Amino acid sequence: MVFDLDMIKALYDKMPSRIAKARKVVNRPLTLSEKILYSHLHEEQKLENFGRGKSYVDFAPDRVAMQDATAQMALLQFMSAGRPKVAVPSTVHCDHLIVAKTGAAEDLTNANNESSEVFNFLSSVSNKYGIGFWRPGAGIIHQVVLENYAFPGGMMIGTDSHTVNAGGLGMVAIGVGGADAVDVMSGMAWELKFPKLIGIKLTGKLSGWASAKDVILKVAGILTVKGGTGAIVEYFGEGAKSLSCTGKGTICNMGAEIGATTSTFGYDESMERYLISTNRAEVAKLANKVKEHLTADAEVYANPEQYFDQVVEINLSELEPHLNGPFTPDLATPISKIKEEAAKNGWPTKVEVGLIGSCTNSSYEDISRAASLARQVADKGLKTKAEFTITPGSEVVRYTIDRDGFIDTFDQIGAKVFANACGPCIGMWSRVGAEKKEKNTIVHSFNRNFQSRNDGNPNTFAFVASPELTTALAIAGDLTFNPATDYLTNERGEQVKLDPPTGDELPKKGFDAEDPGFIAPAKDGSKVVVKVSESSDRLQLLAPFKPWEGSDLKGLRLLIKAKGKCTTDHISMAGKWLKYRGHLDNISNNLLIGATNFYNEKINSVKNALSDSYDEVPNVQRAYKAQGLGSIVVGDENYGEGSSREHAAMEPRHLGVRAILVKSFARIHETNLKKQGMLALTFANKEDYNKIKEDDTFDIVGLTSFAPEVPLTLVIRHNDGTEESIQVNHTYNANQIEWFKAGSALNLMAAKFAKEAKKPAAAAPKKAAAPKKAVKAVAKVAKGVAKAVKTVAKVVKSVTKAAPKKAAKKVASKKAVKTVAKKAAPKKVVKTVAKKAAPKKAVKAVAKKVVKKAAPKKVVKKVAPKKAAPKKVVKKVAPKKVVAKKAVKSAPKKAAKKVAKKRR
Ligand code: MIC
Ligand code: SF4
């Protein structure tokens, strides 16, 4: 089954002319990234030569993907937005909530029992709002997206940082927080600062032990965890073409680890092969027709320095296998240097477990190459020294590798096959003995290796490597084993060498699965009821955050000054906490429990200024909240690195933290904070981090004139009675400042929709003469409007309840409302719908008659003006979006088809 083929076709139809226009405005050849970005501008976005790293631009992504752990919050927010259906194709994937323990079948049954409430919630919300649902066991979001939805030249967002994986199929795919997904699913524009561009030229060809994973491990070493911040990484060159499509996916996937907005590759034969192999020959055919638009202009790759902000060159022929880690994915060590590095740094060298799979590396190619090594264990009389596990990326991969005998091969080396899910990658790993917190080493082919991430043990040294190297090191049981040069002693006491891995890029017999695990949503989900029990400890309906009080913030306490790395895993831990992802109050009990307190170097131990004693971070913050005291969090560089989880922004917001002040932010986290109405601030002078003392109180000054590019002031009151002021910067644009004032982006959106809904309700449809068909259509529309008004009235109620009237008025300024109304449905769609509902000629004729006989001029004008009568009628009685939808129903089948295509 090919999903959304019409949408892809419609985009490809428009791409050439959009790119030509952009090229004219920019006045130079275009990179692939620019072609994709410029051909996805939101219709209200004026085309101009955007400043890279400067201009905020409105985009219209083609689709949205959400995984279960982030979808809960995203969909709870979407439900409060008051929309009847998602505006773009969207999917939910159940992959993060399955604990890896015994093996796939039993683990899956347990997850289905333990998380049934959440899975039922997600499936019923999906069913109601038109979202495709991939049930537990179907696979990991990014692998499933690559197999089914990704397409060259497309643009998507996903509520997971590794959404970027789809760059392997030539997309611009970007990880975001749930609130961003709500924008796109609600039919609004999605805003992104126009990215900078990093070009990576790949020359040569991989051979021997080197694999695609080593490309990104090397890149991470060069660019570091923040080197890609605010940039798209575009790979090109002969080396790029020589890589498989899934290998490209691996490289893009781990681009999240260098903070890149996304990574991508130009369309080539490897992508065509992958599309065909995953039963999407039609997509390949369409892509082939617009090939030249799915890669950069030739001049760009010929002279990359002129078109990219930074260029890196890597020769694949010279690339060595790498091991990155421990505790950070950018600490890259080539395998030939690992012996000395391990000795120098005291890394434990005995490998306890080798884990392959995950969304990063579980392609057919990866698994077949790893299996070629596993086969040598028996052939060469070896015995695997470490434990070995596999988490296939999808049911399609699992079924196919099982059919082709690889699972049997792994079985023979004692491997455990876990469910097609994230499992150990996200701490959903019931690892025997982890609670003893012993120092130990594991090697995996995942992407992240932050402290405690995999098994909750802060003393587990996790190293990231290719699946091939992971398998070899598991066989050897030794981190310092270099398979290219070193020998192993087999059971017979002989010295043997492993042959380099070999495998197939794609299955010769094609991919297959008995049941890939997809559930399509109801055509009309309006009757589907979504239940959230008030007593649930897993799910909680969201109450809107309070709007800004209208004054500077005074007397704030210091919750924590975090020392060193503070990723989203430190701010909102995963593992056992994943189960509370749909319950804001419960998950807030993990707020910053992984962060190190600068003053005592302890984890989860901060001073409560009220009692002058040390306590856990969430307890201290709850104590401040109980007293109505706000607080600030201070952090180091790249604060919020890693995940897209907006819980890391919502939790502090929920518990009353007012500002996060750091040396620098990771992109997604900074946006998440802004969306949730928090102040995300940076030290103008990074040295000022040292001025913050444990007992200080703070004022944030300048908020009454909060404006883009105007810094704020932090007044620091020290305990000894002294006081100093420092400058703090921000990157809020005018719209984002409105989010802050409204209390959150969602509050602002709900208020806008509410206001928008009021307008058409006032303009009652006139019952004047009009062609029968048109009248019928209008009546239907009116009915739709009444329904929409009802829904929105509910939202208004909840919004006005939460926000004082005056504030609500303030946040939904006339201008803003106008924009939203305009954005709600693409003009063109409405036009087409109107045209189709009643043929022009007929309308003209009837209109003439009506003018002459039935009604006074003024009324007639409103109902059936000269040319496109129904168009205007429709415009007057209902918001564009409702009209489009309702008219689809009333229009003749053929027309409806056309409209439906356009809307998708
Ligand atoms: C991750 O790899 O850290 C996760 C878990 O997939 C996160 C999403 C989440 O926290 O739910 C991500 O990468 O965004
Ligand atoms: Fe899942 Fe790990 Fe991939 Fe995140 S990185 S989506 S946790 S497999």
mmCIF file of C-alpha atoms and ligand atoms in Angstrom, residues 67-70 96 141-142 159-162 176 256-257 359 422 425-426 447-448 450 453 568-569 572 574 578 581 642-647 668, ligand 1:
data_model
loop_
_atom_site.group_PDB
_atom_site.id
_atom_site.type_symbol
_atom_site.label_atom_id
_atom_site.label_comp_id
_atom_site.label_asym_id
_atom_site.label_seq_id
_atom_site.Cartn_x
_atom_site.Cartn_y
_atom_site.Cartn_z
ATOM 1 C CA GLN A 67 5.707 8.369 18.814
ATOM 2 C CA ASP A 68 3.740 7.142 21.824
ATOM 3 C CA ALA A 69 5.868 8.798 24.512
ATOM 4 C CA THR A 70 5.545 12.262 22.997
ATOM 5 C CA HIS A 96 8.771 3.681 23.363
ATOM 6 C CA ILE A 141 8.691 5.395 14.348
ATOM 7 C CA HIS A 142 11.660 6.334 12.150
ATOM 8 C CA THR A 159 7.735 14.668 17.772
ATOM 9 C CA ASP A 160 11.050 12.923 18.181
ATOM 10 C CA SER A 161 14.527 14.258 17.609
ATOM 11 C CA HIS A 162 15.432 11.366 15.298
ATOM 12 C CA VAL A 176 9.990 19.107 17.157
ATOM 13 C CA ALA A 256 20.490 14.763 15.916
ATOM 14 C CA GLU A 257 23.568 14.068 18.015
ATOM 15 C CA CYS A 359 15.860 3.283 14.837
ATOM 16 C CA CYS A 422 13.100 1.303 21.328
ATOM 17 C CA CYS A 425 17.960 2.505 23.653
ATOM 18 C CA ILE A 426 15.674 4.539 25.890
ATOM 19 C CA ASN A 447 22.705 6.884 18.752
ATOM 20 C CA ARG A 448 22.825 8.226 22.305
ATOM 21 C CA PHE A 450 24.237 9.781 27.908
ATOM 22 C CA ARG A 453 20.331 6.274 29.540
ATOM 23 C CA THR A 568 16.728 16.382 28.249
ATOM 24 C CA ASP A 569 17.540 13.004 29.831
ATOM 25 C CA SER A 572 13.138 14.745 32.315
ATOM 26 C CA ALA A 574 13.043 8.474 30.399
ATOM 27 C CA LEU A 578 8.125 7.148 30.358
ATOM 28 C CA ARG A 581 4.346 11.015 29.730
ATOM 29 C CA GLY A 642 19.043 15.438 22.885
ATOM 30 C CA SER A 643 15.393 14.617 22.882
ATOM 31 C CA SER A 644 12.429 16.552 21.559
ATOM 32 C CA ARG A 645 10.407 15.750 24.691
ATOM 33 C CA GLU A 646 8.509 18.905 25.597
ATOM 34 C CA HIS A 647 8.017 17.532 29.096
ATOM 35 C CA ILE A 668 14.320 21.968 19.982
HETATM 36 C C1 MIC B 1 15.267 9.674 22.463
HETATM 37 O O1 MIC B 1 15.888 9.021 21.640
HETATM 38 O O2 MIC B 1 15.824 10.335 23.363
HETATM 39 C C2 MIC B 1 13.753 9.695 22.399
HETATM 40 C C3 MIC B 1 13.241 8.980 23.566
HETATM 41 O O3 MIC B 1 13.331 9.041 21.246
HETATM 42 C C4 MIC B 1 13.314 11.158 22.389
HETATM 43 C C5 MIC B 1 11.851 11.340 22.457
HETATM 44 C C6 MIC B 1 11.273 11.201 23.823
HETATM 45 O O4 MIC B 1 11.880 11.636 24.791
HETATM 46 O O5 MIC B 1 10.171 10.687 23.927
HETATM 47 C C7 MIC B 1 13.819 11.957 21.181
HETATM 48 O O6 MIC B 1 14.822 11.615 20.630
HETATM 49 O O7 MIC B 1 13.229 12.991 20.865
#
